[in-house]
Structure formats: C-alpha cells, structure tokens
Tab-separated table of C-alpha atoms and ligand atoms in Angstrom:
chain	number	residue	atom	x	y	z
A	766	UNK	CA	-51.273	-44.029	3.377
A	767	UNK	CA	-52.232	-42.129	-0.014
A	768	UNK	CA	-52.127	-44.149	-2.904
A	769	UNK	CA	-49.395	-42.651	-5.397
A	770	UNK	CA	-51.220	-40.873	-8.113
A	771	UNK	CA	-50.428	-41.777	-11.909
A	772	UNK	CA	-47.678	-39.745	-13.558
A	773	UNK	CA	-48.309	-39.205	-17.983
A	774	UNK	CA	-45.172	-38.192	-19.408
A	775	UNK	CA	-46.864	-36.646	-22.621
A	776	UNK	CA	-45.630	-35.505	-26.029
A	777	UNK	CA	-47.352	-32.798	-26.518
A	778	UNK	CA	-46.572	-32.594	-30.537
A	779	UNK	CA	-44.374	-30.252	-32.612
A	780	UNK	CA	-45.796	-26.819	-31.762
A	781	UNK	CA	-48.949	-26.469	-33.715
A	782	UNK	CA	-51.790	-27.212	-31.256
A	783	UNK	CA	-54.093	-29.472	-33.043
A	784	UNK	CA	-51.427	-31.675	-33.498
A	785	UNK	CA	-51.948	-33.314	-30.407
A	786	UNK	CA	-53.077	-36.887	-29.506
A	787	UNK	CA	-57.003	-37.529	-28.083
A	788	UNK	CA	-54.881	-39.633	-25.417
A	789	UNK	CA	-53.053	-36.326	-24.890
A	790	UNK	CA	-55.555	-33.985	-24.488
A	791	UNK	CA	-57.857	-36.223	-21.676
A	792	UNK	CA	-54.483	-36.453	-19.788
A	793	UNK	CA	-54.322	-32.492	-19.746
A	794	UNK	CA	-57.929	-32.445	-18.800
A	795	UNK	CA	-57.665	-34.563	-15.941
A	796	UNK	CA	-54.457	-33.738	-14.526
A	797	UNK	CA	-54.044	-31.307	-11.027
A	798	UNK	CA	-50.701	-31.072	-11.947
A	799	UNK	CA	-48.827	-29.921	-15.467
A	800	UNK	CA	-45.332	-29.414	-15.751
A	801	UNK	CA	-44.787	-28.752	-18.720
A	802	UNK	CA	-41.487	-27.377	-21.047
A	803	UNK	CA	-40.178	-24.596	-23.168
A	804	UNK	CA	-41.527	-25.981	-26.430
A	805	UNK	CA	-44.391	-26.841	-25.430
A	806	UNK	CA	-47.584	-24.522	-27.293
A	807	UNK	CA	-48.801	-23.210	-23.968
A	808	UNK	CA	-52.201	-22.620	-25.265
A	809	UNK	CA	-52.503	-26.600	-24.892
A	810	UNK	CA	-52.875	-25.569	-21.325
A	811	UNK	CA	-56.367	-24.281	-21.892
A	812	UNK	CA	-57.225	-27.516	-21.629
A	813	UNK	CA	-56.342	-28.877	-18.132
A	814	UNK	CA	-59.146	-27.783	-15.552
A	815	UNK	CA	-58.861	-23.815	-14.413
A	816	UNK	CA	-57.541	-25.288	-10.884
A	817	UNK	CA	-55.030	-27.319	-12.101
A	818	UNK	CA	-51.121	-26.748	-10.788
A	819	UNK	CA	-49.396	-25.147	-13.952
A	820	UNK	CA	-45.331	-25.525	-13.244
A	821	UNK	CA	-43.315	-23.934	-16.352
A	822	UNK	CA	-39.583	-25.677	-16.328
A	823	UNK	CA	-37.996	-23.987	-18.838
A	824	UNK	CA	-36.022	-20.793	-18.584
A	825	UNK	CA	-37.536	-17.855	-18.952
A	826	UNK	CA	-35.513	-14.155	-18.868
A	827	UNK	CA	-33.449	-13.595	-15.782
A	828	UNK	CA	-34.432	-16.851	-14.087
A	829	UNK	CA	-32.736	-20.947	-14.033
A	830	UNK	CA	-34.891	-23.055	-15.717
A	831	UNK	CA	-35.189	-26.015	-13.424
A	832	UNK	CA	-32.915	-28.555	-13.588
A	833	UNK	CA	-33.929	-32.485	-14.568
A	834	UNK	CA	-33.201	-33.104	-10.859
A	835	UNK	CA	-35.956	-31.001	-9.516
A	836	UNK	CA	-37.940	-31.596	-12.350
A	837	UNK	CA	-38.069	-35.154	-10.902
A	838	UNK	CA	-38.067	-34.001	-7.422
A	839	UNK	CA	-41.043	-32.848	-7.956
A	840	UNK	CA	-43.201	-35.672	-10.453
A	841	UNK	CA	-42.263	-37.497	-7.265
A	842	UNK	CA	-43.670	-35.575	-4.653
A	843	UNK	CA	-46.504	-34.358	-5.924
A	844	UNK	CA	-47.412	-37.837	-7.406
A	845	UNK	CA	-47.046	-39.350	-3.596
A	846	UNK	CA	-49.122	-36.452	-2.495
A	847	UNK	CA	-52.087	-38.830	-4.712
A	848	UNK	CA	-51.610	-36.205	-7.675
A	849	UNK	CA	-52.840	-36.606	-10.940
A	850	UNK	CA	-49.608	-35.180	-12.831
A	851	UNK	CA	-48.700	-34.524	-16.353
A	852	UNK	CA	-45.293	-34.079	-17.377
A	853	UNK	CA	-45.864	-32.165	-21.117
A	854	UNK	CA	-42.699	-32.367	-23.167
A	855	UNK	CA	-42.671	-31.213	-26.550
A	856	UNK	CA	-42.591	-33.417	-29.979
A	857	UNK	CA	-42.600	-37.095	-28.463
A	858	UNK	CA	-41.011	-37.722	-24.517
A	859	UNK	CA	-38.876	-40.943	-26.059
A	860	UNK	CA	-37.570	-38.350	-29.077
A	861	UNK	CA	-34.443	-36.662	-27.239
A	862	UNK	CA	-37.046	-35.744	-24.353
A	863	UNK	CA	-35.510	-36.699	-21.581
A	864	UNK	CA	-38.384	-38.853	-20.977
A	865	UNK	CA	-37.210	-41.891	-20.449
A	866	UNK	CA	-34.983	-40.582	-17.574
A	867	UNK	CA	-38.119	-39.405	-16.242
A	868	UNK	CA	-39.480	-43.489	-16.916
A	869	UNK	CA	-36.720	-44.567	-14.744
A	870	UNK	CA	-37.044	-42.725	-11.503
A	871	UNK	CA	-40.753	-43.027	-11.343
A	872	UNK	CA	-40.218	-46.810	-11.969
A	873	UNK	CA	-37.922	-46.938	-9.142
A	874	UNK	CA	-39.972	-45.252	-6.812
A	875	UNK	CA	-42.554	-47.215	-7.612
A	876	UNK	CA	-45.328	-44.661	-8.739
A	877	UNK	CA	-47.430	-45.694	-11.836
A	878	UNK	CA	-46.694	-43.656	-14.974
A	879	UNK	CA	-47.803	-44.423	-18.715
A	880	UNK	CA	-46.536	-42.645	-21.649
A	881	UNK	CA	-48.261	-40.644	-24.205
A	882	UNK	CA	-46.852	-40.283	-27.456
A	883	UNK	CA	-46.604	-37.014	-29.327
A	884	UNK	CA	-45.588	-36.386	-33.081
A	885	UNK	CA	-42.180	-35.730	-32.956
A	886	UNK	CA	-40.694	-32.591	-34.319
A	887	UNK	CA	-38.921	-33.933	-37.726
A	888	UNK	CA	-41.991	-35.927	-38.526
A	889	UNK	CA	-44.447	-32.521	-37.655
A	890	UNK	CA	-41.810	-30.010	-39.722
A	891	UNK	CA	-41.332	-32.218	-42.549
A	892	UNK	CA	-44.763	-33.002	-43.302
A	893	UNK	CA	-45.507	-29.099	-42.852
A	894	UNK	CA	-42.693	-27.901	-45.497
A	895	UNK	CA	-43.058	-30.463	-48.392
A	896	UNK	CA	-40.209	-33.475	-47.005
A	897	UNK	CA	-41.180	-36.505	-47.683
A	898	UNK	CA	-38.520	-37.808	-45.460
A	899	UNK	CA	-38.546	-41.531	-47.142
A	900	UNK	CA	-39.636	-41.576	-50.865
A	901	UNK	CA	-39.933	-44.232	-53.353
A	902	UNK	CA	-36.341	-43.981	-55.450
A	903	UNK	CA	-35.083	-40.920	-53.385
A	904	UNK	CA	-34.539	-42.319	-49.541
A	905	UNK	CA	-35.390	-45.082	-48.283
A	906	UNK	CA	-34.154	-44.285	-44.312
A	907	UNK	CA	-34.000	-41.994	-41.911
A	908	UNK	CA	-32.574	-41.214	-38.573
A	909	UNK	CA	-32.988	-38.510	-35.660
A	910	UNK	CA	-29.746	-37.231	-34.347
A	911	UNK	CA	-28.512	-34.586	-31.934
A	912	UNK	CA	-26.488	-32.116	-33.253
A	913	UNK	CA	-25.480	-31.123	-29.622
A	914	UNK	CA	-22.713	-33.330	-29.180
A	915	UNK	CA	-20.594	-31.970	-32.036
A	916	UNK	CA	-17.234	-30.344	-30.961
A	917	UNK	CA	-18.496	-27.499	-29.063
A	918	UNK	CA	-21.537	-28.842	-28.337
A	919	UNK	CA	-23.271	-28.519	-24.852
A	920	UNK	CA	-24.045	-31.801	-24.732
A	921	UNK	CA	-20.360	-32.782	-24.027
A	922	UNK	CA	-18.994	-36.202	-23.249
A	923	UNK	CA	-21.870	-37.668	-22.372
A	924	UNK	CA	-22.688	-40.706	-24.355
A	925	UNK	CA	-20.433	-42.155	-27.366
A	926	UNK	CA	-19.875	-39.608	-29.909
A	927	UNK	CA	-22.077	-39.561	-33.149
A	928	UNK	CA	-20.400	-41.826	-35.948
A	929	UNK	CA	-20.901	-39.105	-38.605
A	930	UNK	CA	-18.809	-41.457	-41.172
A	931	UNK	CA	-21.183	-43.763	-40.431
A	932	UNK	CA	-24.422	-41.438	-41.141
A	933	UNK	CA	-23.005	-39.842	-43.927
A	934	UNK	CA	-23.441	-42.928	-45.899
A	935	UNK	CA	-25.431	-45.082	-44.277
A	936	UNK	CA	-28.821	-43.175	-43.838
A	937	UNK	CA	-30.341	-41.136	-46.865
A	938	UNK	CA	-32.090	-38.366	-44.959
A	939	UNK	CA	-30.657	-37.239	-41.582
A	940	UNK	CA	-32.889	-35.120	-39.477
A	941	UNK	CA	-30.627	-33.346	-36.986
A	942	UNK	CA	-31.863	-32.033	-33.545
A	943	UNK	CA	-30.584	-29.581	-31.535
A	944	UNK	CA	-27.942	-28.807	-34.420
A	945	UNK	CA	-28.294	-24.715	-35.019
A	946	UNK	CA	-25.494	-24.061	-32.981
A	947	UNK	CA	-22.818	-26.391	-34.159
A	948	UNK	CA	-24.229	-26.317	-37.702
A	949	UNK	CA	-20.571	-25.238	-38.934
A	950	UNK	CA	-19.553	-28.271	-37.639
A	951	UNK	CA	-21.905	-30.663	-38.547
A	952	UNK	CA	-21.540	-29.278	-41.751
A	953	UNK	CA	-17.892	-30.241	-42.168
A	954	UNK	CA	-17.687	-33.949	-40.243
A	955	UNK	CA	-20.533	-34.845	-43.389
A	956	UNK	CA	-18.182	-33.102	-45.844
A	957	UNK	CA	-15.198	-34.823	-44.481
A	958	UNK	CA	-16.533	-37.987	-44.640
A	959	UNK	CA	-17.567	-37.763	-48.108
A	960	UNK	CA	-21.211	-36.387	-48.311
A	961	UNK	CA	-21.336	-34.769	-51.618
A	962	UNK	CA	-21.508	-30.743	-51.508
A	963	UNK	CA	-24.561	-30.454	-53.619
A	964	UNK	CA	-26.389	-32.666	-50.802
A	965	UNK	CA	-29.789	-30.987	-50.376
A	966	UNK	CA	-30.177	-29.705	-47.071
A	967	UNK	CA	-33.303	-27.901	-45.676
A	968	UNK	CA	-33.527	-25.309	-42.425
A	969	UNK	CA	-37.318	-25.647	-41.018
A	970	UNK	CA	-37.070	-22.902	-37.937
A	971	UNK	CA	-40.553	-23.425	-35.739
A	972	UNK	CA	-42.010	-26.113	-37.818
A	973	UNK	CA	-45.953	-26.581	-37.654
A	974	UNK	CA	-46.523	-22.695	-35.748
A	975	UNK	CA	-47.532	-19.845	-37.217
A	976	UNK	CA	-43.795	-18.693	-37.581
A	977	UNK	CA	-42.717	-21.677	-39.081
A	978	UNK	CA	-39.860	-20.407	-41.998
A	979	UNK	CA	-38.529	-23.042	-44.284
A	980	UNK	CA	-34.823	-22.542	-46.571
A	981	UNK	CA	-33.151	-25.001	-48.902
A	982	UNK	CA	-29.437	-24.855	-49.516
A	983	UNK	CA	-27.090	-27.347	-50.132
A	984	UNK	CA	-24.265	-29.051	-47.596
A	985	UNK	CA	-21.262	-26.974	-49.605
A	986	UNK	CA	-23.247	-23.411	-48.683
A	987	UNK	CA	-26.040	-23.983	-45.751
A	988	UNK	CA	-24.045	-22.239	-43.119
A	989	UNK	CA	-24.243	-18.979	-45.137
A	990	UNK	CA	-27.911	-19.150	-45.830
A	991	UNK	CA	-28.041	-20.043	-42.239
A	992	UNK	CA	-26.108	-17.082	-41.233
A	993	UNK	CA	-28.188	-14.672	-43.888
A	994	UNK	CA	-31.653	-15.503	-42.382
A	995	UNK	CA	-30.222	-15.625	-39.005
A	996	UNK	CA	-32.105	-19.052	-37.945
A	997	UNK	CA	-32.484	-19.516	-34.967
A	998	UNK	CA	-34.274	-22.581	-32.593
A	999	UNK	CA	-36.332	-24.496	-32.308
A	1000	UNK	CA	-34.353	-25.659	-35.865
A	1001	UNK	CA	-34.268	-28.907	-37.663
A	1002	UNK	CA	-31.754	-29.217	-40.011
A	1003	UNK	CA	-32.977	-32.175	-42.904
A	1004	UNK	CA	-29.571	-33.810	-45.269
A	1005	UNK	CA	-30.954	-35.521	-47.790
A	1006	UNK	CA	-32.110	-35.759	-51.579
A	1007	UNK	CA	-35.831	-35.826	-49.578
A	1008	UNK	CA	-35.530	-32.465	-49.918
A	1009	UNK	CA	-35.566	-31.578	-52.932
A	1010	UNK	CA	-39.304	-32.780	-52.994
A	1011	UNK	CA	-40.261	-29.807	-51.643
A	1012	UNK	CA	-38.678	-27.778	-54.145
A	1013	UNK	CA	-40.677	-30.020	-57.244
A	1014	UNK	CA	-43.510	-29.601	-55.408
A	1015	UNK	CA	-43.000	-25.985	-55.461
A	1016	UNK	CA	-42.527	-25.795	-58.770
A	1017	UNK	CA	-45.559	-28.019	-59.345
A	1018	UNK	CA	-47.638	-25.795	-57.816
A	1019	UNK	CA	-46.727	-23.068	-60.063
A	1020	UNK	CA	-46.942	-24.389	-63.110
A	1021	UNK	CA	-50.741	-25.908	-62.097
A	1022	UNK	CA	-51.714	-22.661	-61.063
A	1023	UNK	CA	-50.498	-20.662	-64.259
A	1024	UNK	CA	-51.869	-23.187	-66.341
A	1025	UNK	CA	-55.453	-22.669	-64.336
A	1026	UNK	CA	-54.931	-19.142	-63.213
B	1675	SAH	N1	-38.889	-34.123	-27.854
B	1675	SAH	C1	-38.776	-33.147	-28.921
B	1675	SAH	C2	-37.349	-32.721	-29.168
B	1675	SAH	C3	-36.743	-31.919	-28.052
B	1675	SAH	S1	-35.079	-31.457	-28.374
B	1675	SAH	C4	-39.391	-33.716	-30.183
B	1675	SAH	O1	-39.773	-34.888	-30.202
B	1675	SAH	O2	-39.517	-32.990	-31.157
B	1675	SAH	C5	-35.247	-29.802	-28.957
B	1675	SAH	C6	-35.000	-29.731	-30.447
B	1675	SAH	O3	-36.128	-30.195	-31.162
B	1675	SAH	C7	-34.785	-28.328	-30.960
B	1675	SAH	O4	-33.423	-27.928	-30.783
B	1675	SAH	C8	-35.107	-28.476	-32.424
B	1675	SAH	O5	-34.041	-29.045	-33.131
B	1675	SAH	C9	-36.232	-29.492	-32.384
B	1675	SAH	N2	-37.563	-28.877	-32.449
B	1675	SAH	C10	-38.531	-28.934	-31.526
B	1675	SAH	N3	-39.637	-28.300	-31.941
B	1675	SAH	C11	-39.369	-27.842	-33.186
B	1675	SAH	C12	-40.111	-27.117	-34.180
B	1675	SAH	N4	-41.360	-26.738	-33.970
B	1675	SAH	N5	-39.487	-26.828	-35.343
B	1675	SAH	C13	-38.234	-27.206	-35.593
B	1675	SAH	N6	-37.487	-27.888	-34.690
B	1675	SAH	C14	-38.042	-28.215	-33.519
C-alpha cells in the first residue's frame, strides 16, 4: 500500500508576491501537486518544480470553476496516490478560505495535512493604504466579516445571519469581505442600526498588487463613490475612524515634503 502523501493547505498572502511565508514558499517547492485559486498571484507558481501538477480551480471565461466537492475529490486522490500536494488559497486558508472544510475531509480520511498561514487580505490592504486598523485612542478592535450574506447575497442561508446591530457598535473598525456586491446593503443595516453617517469608510480594490486603488468616503455617501470609480473585486470595504489615518498621513506627507521640497 502507498503511504498517503501530506496535504499543505497554504495561504498564499494578499496578492503581492513577496508577501508570502518561508514556510509557504518550501511547500510550493516541494509539492508535485498545486491547486491553487483565483486570487492567488500565479507568479508564486514559479516556484514549485517545472514538473509539478499545476490545477487552476477558479473560473476562468466560458468554463465552471470547480466546485469545493471536486476540489476535495481530488486533495484526496492525488494525496492517496503518495502525492506531495499543495492546496494555495489566497490571504490565509482559516480567513473565509474554505480551508477548514478542506481540514475536515482530509482529517476524516485520514491523510496528514498541516496548515500554512498566509497574511490575510485586510491585514495585507490595510497596511498597504495607510489603516492602522487598531490605533491608540481611535480603535481598539477589529473584526473580519462577509459581506456575502447580506440580503441578496450569494452566500444565502447558510450559517446565522450577521448581527449588524451588534457590529455597528460593538467593534470600532469592521473589515468586510466579499461585500462589493451588497455594499448598498451593508451600507444601510450599519445606518439603521445607528452607525453615524460621517463614519469613515475606505474602498481598497486589489490591495498589495500593482493595481491596488484606494478611496475614502464616508458611510452616508460610499455607495456613490463606489459607483463613480466603478470598484470592483477583489474589494475590502474598512468602517471605521482607522481610516482616517490614512488621510493624516496623507496630509503629513505633504506638508513634510513642501516644507523640504
Ligand atoms: N482567504 C482570503 C479571503 C478570500 S474571500 C484572505 O484571507 O484574504 C475573497 C475576498 O477577499 C474578496 O471578495 C475580497 O473582499 C477579499 N480580498 C482578497 N484579496 C484581496 C485584495 N488583494 N484586495 C482587496 N480585497 C481582497
């Protein structure tokens, strides 16, 4: 009988590159197997050996993307088959990754698996647009939270729905995932429940990449500067006074460089 070979579900960080883990990078080297996803920066692949297996399970034009079924179909098989797999997920596998699922099944099967953290997306786009996401006298929490299971969301009934009363008060910067879609509606549960209008609110569209963009509005008006610079995903939307730091940094900047320039 083969021995099973060892499954790393791997974050493979927020879309720039280098910002990858050591751990990370050795598991891409040694793996005969990547499957990796939609977000992830493919040229990470340059470094897994030039005859490693390189399954894409997103969707790209005019095809399914794979579903999480086959997606673990497959860690399975090819891990009995005495693979070395790597399952590359963008941003961290625990952060609304999936990964955990992915835990699970290979735990039940039996087939050793380790997991490889990766800098998640709202801690890789904040530090990369000036959002301190706690700071001393401005916020002193924060929470990931899917904006996917909003009304209208595609994330449907799965799972309780988020207590937006709840986060609206109880949390000082909310980093919301998955949210461009419903961002109307997002938008008016924290309005409803009583988060001020002049809340700070910042739009970081491909945060960490070259193509990284990076608006401020407020709660009352973010859907129309939304709307203006037509943002689109991968988007975080950040509620909180936090971001106004990036605006005093701005502003920092300017003044030290007229003063020296
Ligand atoms: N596991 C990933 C999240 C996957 S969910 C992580 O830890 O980051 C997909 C969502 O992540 C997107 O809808 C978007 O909200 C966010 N996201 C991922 N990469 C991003 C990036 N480079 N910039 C902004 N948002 C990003």
């Amino acid at each position: 009988m083969i021995r099973p070979g060892l499954v790393s579900i791997v974050g493979a960080g927020p879309g720039d590159p280098e910002l990858i883990t050591v751990k990370a990078m050795k598991a891409i080297r040694a793996a005969e197997v990547i499957l990796y996803d939609r977000l992830v920066n493919e040229a990470l692949l340059s470094y897994a050996d030039a005859r490693a297996l390189r399954i894409y399970c997103g969707k790209s034009p005019g095809q399914h993307a794979m579903t999480q079924e086959m997606i673990q179909r497959r860690l399975i098989d090819y891990a009995l088959e005495g693979k070395r797999v790597v399952r590359l997920k963008g941003g961290d596998p625990f952060v609304f990754g999936r990964g955990g699922e992915e835990a699970l099944v290979l735990a039940a099967q039996g087939i050793p698996y380790e997991v490889i953290p990766g800098i998640t997306s709202a801690i890789g786009a904040a530090a990369a647009s000036g959002i301190p996401l706690t700071h001393r006298g401005v916020a002193a929490s924060f929470a990931c939270v899917t904006g996917s299971r909003c009304p209208g969301g595609t994330d449907g009934p799965d799972g309780p729905p988020i207590r937006w009363d709840l986060l609206a008060h109880a949390v000082d910067t909310l980093v919301i995932y998955m949210g461009v879609g419903q961002l109307r509606e997002i938008r008016a549960e924290l309005l409803k429940h009583g988060k001020a209008g002049t809340t700070p609110v910042a739009l970081i569209e491909s945060g960490t990449t070259g193509l990284q963009r990076t608006f401020v509005s407020t709660l009352a008006e973010v859907h129309q500067l939304a709307a203006a610079v037509q943002l689109s995903n991968p988007a975080l939307i950040v509620v909180g006074e936090a971001a106004m730091i990036r605006e005093q940094l701005h502003q920092l900047q300017h003044q030290a460089s007229a003063r020296i320039g």
